[in-house]
PDB file of C-alpha atoms and ligand atoms in Angstrom:
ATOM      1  CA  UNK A  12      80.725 186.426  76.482  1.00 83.00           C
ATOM      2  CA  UNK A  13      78.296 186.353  79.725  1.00 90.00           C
ATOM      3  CA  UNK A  14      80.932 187.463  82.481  1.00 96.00           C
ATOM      4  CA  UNK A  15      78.799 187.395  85.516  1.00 97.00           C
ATOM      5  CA  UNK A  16      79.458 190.453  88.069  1.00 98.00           C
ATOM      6  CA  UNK A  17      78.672 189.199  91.798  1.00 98.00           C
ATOM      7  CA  UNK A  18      76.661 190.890  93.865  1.00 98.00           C
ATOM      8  CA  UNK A  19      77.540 192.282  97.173  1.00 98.00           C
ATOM      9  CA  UNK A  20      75.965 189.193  99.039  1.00 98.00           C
ATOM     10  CA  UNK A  21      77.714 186.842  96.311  1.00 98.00           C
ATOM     11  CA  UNK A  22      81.096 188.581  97.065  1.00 99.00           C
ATOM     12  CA  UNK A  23      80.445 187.546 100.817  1.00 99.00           C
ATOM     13  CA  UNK A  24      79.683 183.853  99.961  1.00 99.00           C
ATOM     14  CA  UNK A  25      83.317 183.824  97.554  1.00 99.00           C
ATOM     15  CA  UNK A  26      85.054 185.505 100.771  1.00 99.00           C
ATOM     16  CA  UNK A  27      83.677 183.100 103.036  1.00 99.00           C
ATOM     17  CA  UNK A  28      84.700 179.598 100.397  1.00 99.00           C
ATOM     18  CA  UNK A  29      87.947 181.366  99.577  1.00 99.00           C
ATOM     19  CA  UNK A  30      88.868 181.240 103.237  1.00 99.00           C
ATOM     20  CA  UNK A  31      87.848 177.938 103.758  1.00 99.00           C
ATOM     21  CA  UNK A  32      89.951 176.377 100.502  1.00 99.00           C
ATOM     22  CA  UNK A  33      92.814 178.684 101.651  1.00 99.00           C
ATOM     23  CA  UNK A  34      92.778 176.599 105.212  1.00 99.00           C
ATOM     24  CA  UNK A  35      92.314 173.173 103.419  1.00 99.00           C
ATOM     25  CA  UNK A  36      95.973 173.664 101.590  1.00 99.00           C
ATOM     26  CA  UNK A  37      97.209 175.261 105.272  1.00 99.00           C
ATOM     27  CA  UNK A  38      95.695 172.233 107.508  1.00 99.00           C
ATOM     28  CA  UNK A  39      97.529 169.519 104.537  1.00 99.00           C
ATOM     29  CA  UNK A  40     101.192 171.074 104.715  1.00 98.00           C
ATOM     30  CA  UNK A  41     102.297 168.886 107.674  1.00 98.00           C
ATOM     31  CA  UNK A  42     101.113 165.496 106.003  1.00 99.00           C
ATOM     32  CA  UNK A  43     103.196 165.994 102.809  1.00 99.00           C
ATOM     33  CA  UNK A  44     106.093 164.745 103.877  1.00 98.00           C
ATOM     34  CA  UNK A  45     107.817 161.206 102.056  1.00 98.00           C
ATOM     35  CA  UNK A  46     105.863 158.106 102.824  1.00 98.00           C
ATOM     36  CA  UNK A  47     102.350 159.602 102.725  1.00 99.00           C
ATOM     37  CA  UNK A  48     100.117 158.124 100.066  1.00 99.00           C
ATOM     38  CA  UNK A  49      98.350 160.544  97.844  1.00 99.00           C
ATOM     39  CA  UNK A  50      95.427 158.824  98.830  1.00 99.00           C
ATOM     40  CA  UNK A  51      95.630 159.421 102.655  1.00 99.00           C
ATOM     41  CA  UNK A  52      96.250 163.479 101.724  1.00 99.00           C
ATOM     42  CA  UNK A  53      93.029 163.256  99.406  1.00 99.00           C
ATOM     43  CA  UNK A  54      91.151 161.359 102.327  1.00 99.00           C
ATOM     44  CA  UNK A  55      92.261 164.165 105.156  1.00 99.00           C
ATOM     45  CA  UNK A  56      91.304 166.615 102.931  1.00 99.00           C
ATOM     46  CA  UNK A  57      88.070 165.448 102.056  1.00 99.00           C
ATOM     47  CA  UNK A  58      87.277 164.485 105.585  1.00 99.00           C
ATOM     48  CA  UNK A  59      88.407 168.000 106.893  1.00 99.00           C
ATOM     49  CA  UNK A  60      86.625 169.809 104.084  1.00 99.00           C
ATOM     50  CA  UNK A  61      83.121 167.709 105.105  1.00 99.00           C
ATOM     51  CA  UNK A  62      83.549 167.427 109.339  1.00 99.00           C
ATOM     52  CA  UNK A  63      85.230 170.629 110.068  1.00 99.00           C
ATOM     53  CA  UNK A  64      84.262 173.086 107.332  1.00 99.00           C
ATOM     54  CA  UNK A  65      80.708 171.513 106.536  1.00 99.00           C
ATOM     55  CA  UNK A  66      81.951 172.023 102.621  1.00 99.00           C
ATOM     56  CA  UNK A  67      81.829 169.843  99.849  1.00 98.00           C
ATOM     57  CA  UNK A  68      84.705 168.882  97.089  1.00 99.00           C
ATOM     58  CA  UNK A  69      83.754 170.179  93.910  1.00 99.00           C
ATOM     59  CA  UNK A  70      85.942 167.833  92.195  1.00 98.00           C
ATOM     60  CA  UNK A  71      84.675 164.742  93.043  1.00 98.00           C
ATOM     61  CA  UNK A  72      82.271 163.463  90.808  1.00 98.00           C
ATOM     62  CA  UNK A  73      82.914 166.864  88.210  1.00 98.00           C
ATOM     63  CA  UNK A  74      83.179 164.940  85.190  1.00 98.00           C
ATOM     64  CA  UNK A  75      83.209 161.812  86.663  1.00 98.00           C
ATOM     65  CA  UNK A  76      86.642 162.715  88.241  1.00 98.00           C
ATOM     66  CA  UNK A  77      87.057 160.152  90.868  1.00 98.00           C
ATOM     67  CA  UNK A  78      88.566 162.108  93.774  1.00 99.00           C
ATOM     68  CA  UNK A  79      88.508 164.497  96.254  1.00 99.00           C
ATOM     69  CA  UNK A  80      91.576 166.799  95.123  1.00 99.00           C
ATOM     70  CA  UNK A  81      94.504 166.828  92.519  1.00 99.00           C
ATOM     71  CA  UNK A  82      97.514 165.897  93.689  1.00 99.00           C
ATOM     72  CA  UNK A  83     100.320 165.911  90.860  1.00 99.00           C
ATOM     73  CA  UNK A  84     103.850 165.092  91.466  1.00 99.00           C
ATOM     74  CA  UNK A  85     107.053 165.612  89.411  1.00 99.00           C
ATOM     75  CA  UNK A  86     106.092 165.821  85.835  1.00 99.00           C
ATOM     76  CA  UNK A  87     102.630 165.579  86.138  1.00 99.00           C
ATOM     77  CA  UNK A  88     101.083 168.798  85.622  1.00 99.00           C
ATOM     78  CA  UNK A  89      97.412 168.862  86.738  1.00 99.00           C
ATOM     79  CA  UNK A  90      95.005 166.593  87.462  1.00 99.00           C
ATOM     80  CA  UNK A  91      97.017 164.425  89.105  1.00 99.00           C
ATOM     81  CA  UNK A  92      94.296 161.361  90.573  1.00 99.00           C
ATOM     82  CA  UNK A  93      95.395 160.353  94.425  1.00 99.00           C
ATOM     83  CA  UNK A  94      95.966 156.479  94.917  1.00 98.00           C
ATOM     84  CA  UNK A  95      98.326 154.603  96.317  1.00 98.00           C
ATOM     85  CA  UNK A  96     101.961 155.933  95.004  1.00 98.00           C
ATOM     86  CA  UNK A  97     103.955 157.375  98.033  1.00 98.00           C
ATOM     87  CA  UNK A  98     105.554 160.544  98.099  1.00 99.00           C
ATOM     88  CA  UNK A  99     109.484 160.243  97.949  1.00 98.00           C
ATOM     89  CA  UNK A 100     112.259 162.555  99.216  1.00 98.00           C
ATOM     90  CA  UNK A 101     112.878 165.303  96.596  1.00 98.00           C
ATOM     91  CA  UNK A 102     109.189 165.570  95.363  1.00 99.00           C
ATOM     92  CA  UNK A 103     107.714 168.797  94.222  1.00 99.00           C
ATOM     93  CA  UNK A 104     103.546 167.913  94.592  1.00 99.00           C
ATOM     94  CA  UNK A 105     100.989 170.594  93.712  1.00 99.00           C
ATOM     95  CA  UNK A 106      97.801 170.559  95.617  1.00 99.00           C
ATOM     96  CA  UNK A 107      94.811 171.706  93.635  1.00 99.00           C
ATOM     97  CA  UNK A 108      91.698 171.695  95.868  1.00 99.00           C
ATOM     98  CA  UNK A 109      87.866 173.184  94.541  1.00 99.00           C
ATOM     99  CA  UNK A 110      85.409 173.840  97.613  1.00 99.00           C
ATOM    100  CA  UNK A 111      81.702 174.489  97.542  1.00 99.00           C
ATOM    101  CA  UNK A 112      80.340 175.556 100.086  1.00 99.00           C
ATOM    102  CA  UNK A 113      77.299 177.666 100.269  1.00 98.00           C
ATOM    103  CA  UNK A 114      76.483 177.134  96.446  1.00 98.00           C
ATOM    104  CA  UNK A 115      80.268 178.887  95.802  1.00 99.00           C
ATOM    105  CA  UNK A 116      83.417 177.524  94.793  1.00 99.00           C
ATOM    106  CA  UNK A 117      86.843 178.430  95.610  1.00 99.00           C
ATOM    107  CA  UNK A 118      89.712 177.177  94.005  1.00 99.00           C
ATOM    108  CA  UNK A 119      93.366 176.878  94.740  1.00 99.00           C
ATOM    109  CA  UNK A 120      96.789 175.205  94.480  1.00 99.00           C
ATOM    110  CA  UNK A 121     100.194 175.316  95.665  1.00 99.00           C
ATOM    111  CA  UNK A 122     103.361 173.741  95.371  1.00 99.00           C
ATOM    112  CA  UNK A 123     104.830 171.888  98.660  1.00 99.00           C
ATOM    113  CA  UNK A 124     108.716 169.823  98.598  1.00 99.00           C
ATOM    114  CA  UNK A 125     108.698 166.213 100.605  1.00 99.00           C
ATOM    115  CA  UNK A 126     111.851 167.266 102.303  1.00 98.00           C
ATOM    116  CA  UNK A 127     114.850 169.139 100.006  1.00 98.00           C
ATOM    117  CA  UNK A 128     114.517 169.059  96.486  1.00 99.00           C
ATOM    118  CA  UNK A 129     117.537 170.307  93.477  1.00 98.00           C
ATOM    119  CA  UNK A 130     117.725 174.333  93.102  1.00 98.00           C
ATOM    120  CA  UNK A 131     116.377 173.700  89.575  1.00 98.00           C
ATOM    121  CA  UNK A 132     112.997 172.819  90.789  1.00 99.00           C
ATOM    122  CA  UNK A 133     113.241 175.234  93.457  1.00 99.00           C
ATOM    123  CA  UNK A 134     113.660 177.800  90.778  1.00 99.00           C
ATOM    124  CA  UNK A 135     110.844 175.682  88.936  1.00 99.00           C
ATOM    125  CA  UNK A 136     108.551 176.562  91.960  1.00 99.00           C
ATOM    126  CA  UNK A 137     109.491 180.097  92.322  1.00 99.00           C
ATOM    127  CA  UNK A 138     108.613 180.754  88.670  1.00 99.00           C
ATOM    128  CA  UNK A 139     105.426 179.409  88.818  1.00 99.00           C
ATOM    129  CA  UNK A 140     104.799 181.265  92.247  1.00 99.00           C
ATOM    130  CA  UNK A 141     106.129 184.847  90.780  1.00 99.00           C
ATOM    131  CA  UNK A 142     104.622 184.137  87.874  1.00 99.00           C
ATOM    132  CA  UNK A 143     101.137 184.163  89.362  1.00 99.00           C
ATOM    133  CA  UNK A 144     101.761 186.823  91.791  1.00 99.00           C
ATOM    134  CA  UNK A 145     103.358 189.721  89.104  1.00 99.00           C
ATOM    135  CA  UNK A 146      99.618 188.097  87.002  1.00 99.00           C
ATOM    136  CA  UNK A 147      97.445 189.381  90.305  1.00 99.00           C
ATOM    137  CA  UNK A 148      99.237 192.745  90.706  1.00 99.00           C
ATOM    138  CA  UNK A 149      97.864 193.825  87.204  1.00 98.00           C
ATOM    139  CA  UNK A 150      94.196 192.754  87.872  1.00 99.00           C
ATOM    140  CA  UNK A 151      91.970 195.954  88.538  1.00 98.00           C
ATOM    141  CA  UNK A 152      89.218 197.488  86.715  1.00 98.00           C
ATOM    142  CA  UNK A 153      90.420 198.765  83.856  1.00 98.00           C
ATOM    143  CA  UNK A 154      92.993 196.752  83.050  1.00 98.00           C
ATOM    144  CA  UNK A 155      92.622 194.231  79.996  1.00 98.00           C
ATOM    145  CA  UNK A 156      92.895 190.267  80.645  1.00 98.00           C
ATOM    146  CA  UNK A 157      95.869 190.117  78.249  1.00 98.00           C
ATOM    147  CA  UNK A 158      97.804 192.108  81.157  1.00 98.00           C
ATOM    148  CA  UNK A 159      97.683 188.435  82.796  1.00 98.00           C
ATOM    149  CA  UNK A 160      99.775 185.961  79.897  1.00 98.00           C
ATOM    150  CA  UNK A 161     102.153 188.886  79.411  1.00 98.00           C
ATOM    151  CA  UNK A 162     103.159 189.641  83.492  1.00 99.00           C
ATOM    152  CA  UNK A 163     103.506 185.583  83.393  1.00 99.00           C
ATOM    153  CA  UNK A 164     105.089 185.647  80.177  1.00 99.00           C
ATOM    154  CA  UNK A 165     107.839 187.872  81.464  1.00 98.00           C
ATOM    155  CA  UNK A 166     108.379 185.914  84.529  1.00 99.00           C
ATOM    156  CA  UNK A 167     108.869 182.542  82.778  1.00 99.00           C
ATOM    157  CA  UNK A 168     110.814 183.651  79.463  1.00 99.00           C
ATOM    158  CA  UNK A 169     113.351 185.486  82.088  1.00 98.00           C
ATOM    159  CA  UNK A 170     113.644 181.795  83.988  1.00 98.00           C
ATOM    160  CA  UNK A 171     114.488 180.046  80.700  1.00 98.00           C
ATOM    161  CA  UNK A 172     110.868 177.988  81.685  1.00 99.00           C
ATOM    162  CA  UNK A 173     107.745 177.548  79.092  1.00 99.00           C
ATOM    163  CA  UNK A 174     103.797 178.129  80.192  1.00 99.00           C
ATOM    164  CA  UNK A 175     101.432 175.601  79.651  1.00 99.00           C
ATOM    165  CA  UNK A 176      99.038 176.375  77.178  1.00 98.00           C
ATOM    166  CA  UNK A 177      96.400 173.456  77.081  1.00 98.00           C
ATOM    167  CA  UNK A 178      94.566 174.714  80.641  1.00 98.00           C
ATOM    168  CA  UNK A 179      93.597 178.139  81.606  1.00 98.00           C
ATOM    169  CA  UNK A 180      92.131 179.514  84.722  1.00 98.00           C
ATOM    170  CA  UNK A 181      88.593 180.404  84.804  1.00 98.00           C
ATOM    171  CA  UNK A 182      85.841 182.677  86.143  1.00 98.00           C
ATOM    172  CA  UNK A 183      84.439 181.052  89.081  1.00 98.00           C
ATOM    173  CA  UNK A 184      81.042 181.581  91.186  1.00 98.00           C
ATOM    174  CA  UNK A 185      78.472 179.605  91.907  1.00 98.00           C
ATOM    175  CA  UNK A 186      79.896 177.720  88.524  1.00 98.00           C
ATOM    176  CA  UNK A 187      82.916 175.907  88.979  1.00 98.00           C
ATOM    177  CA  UNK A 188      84.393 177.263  85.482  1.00 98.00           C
ATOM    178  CA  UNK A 189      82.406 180.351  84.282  1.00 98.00           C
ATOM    179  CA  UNK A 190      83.389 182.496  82.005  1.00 98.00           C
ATOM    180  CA  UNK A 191      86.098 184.080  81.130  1.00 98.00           C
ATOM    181  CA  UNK A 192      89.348 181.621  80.147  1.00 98.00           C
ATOM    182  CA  UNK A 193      92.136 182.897  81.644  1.00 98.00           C
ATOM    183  CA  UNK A 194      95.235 182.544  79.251  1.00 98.00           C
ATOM    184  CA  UNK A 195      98.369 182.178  81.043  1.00 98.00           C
ATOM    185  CA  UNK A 196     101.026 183.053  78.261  1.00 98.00           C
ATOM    186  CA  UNK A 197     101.352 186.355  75.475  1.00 98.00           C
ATOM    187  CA  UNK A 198      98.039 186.500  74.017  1.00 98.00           C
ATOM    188  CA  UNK A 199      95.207 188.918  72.416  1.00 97.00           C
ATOM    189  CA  UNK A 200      92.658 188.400  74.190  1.00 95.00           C
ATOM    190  CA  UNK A 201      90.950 192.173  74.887  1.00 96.00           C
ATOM    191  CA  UNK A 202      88.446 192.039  77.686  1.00 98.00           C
ATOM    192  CA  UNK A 203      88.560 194.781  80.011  1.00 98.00           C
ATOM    193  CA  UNK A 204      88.130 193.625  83.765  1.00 98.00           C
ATOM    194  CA  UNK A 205      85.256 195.162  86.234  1.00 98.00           C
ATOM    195  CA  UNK A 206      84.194 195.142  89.334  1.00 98.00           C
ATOM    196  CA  UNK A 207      82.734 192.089  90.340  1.00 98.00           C
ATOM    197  CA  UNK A 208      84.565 189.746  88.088  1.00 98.00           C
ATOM    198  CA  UNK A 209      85.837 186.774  89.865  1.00 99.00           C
ATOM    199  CA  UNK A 210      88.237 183.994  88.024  1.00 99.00           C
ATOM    200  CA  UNK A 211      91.330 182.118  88.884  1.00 99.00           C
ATOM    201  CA  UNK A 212      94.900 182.854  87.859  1.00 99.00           C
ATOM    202  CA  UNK A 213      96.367 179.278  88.115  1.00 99.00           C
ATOM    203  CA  UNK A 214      99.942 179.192  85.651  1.00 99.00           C
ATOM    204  CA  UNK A 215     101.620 175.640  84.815  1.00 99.00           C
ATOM    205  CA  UNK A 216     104.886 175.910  84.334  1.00 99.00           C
ATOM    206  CA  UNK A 217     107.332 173.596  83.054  1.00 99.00           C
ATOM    207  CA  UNK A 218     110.671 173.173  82.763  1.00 99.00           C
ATOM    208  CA  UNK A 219     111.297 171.660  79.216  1.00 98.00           C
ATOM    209  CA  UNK A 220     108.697 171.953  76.768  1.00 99.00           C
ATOM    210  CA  UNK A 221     105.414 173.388  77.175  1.00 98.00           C
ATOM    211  CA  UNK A 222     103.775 170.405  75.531  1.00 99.00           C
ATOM    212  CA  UNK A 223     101.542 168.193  77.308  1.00 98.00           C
ATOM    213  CA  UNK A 224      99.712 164.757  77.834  1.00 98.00           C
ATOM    214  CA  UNK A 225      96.704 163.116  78.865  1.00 98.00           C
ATOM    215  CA  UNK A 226      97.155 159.583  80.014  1.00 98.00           C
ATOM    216  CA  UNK A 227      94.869 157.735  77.716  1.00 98.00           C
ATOM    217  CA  UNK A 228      94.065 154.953  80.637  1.00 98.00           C
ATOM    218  CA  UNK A 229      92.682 157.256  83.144  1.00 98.00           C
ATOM    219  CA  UNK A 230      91.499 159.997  80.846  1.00 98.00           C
ATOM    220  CA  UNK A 231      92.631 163.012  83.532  1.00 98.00           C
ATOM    221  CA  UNK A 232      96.175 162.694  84.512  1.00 99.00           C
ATOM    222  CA  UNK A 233      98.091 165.044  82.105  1.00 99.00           C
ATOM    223  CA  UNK A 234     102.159 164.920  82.275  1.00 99.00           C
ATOM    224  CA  UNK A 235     104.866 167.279  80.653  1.00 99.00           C
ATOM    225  CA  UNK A 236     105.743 165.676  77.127  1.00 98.00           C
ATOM    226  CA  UNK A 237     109.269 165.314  77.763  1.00 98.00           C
ATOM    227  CA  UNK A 238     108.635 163.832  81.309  1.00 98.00           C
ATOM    228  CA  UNK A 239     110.929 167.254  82.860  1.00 99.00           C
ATOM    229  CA  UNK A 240     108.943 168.705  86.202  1.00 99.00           C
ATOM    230  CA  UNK A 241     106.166 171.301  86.297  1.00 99.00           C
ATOM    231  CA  UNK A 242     105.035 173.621  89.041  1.00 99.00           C
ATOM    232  CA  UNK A 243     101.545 175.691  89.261  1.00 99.00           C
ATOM    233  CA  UNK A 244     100.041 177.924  91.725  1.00 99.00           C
ATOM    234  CA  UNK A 245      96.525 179.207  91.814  1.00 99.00           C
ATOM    235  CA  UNK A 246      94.139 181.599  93.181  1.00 99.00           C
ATOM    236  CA  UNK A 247      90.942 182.493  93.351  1.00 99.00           C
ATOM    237  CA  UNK A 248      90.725 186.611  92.974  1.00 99.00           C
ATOM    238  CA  UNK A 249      87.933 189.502  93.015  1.00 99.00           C
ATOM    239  CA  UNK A 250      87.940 192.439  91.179  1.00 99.00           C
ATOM    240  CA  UNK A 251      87.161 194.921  93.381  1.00 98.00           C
ATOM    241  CA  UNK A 252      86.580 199.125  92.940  1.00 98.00           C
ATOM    242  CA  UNK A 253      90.268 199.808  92.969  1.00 98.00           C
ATOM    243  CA  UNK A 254      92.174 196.573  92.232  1.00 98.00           C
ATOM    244  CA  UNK A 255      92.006 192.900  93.866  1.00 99.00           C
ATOM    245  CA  UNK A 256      91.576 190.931  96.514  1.00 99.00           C
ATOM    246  CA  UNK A 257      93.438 186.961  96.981  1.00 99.00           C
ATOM    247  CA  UNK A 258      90.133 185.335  97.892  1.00 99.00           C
ATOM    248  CA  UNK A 259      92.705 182.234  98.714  1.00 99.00           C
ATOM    249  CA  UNK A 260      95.611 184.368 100.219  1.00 99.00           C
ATOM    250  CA  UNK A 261      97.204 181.381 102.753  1.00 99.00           C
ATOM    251  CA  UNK A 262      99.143 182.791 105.972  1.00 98.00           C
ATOM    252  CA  UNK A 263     102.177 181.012 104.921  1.00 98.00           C
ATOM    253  CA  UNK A 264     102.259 183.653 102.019  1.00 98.00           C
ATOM    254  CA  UNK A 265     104.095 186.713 101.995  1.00 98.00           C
ATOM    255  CA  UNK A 266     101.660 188.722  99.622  1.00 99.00           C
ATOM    256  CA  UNK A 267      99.012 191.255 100.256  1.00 98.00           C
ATOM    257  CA  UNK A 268      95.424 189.874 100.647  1.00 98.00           C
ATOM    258  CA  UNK A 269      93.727 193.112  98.955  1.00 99.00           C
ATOM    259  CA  UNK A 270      95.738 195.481  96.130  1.00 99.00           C
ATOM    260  CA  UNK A 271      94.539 198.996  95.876  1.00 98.00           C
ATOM    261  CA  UNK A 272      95.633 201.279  93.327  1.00 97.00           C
TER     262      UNK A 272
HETATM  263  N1  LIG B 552      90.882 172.582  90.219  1.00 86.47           N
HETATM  264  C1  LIG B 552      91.106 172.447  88.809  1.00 86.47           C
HETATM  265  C2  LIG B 552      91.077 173.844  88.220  1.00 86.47           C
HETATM  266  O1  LIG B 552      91.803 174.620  88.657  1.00 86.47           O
HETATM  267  C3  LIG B 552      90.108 171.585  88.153  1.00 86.47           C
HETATM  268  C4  LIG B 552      90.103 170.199  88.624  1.00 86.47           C
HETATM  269  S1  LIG B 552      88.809 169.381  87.903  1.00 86.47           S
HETATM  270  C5  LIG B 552      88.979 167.808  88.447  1.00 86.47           C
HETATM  271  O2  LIG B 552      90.303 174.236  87.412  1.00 86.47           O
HETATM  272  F1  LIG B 552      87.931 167.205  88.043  1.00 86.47           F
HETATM  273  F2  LIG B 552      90.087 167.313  87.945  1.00 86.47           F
HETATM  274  F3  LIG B 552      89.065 167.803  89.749  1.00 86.47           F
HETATM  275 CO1  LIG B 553      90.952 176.515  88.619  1.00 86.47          CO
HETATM  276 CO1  LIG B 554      92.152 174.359  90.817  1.00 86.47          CO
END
């Protein structure tokens, strides 16, 4: 595997991208509310992301993906394309946004609720949220990538909730997905982390079965199998000396932005 370890002046450009993605999904939270098209949310963000931030998407045009952002609603589960469907009442919507900026990507998603949703996909949200969070608290040099699927692993088999296990996170840099994948569930994987190592920790979790779709007419959207809702948070994190720091730590988070053990 060719794990790249950033240099001190890389680690500056992922700080500086990782702050700017975290205030992309911080500027949107007032616009998801029920009415909105995902289309007007993909068009702020883009036009925030290019006139304020003087960034770039990195998802439009990555693969020929047609858009700005993922926005994925319900039981869609990534990759959701913005258009013209409204968000309704009762919602859960995950906002997955990739920013270059710099030659450096950042990448991030969170879960918002158009207005008050049931406790089950509260609990749906929360999973996915602790899920990720219990995954960061065991990154630190050291510490083996299987640590990841097995703190997340915990989290959702003590919810009653099943981890996606079609998409991974990814190391990130001035690639949007370097290596290493990033398994999200119990797995063998045995790669030590070290200093310098950046990659996402992005878990989709669902409430029925783990299995998933790709729609076949648009080639991205992918959707639970049983049509039940999923939830998914993501950061982008560094492996620094001692432990890690939340490249894309938000202020509406209650989580510590560097981890030192
Ligand atoms: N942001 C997603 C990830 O976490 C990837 C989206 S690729 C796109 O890796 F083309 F769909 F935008
Ligand atoms: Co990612
Ligand atoms: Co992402």
């Amino acid at each position: 595997m060719n794990i790249s370890l950033k240099s001190p002046s890389e680690i500056e450009k992922m700080r500086v991208v990782g702050a700017i993605t975290a205030r992309v999904l911080e500027m949107i939270e007032p616009y998801v509310k029920a009415g909105v098209t995902t289309d007007e949310l993909d068009k702020i963000m883009n036009d925030y992301m290019e006139n304020v931030e003087g960034a770039k998407s990195a998802d439009l045009g990555y693969q020929g993906y047609p858009k700005a952002t993922c926005i994925s609603i319900n039981e869609v589960v990534c990759h959701g394309i913005p258009g013209p469907h409204k968000l309704h009442e009762g919602d859960i919507v995950n906002i997955d946004v990739t920013v270059l900026y710099d030659k450096y990507h950042g990448d991030s998603s969170r879960m918002y609720v158009v207005g008050k949703t049931s406790p089950r996909n509260m609990q749906l949200i929360k999973c996915a949220q602790e899920g990720m969070y219990e995954a960061i608290k065991t990154v630190r040099p050291g510490s083996n990538l299987a640590d990841i699927g097995a703190a997340i692993q915990k989290v959702a088999d003590k919810a009653g909730f099943s981890i996606v296990r079609d998409y991974c996170g990814h190391g990130i840099g001035a690639g949007f997905h370097e290596e290493p994948q990033v398994l999200h569930y119990k797995n063998r994987m045995n790669l030590i982390l070290q200093e310098g190592m950046c990659f996402t920790i992005e878990p989709m979790i669902n409430a029925g079965t783990y299995k998933c779709k790709v729609n076949r007419k648009d080639g991205w959207t992918v959707t639970t199998a049983d049509k039940q809702p999923s939830a998914q948070f993501e950061h982008t994190l560094l492996v620094t000396h001692n432990g890690v720091e939340v490249l894309t730590l938000r202020k509406d988070e209650d989580f510590p932005r560097i981890i030192e053990h």
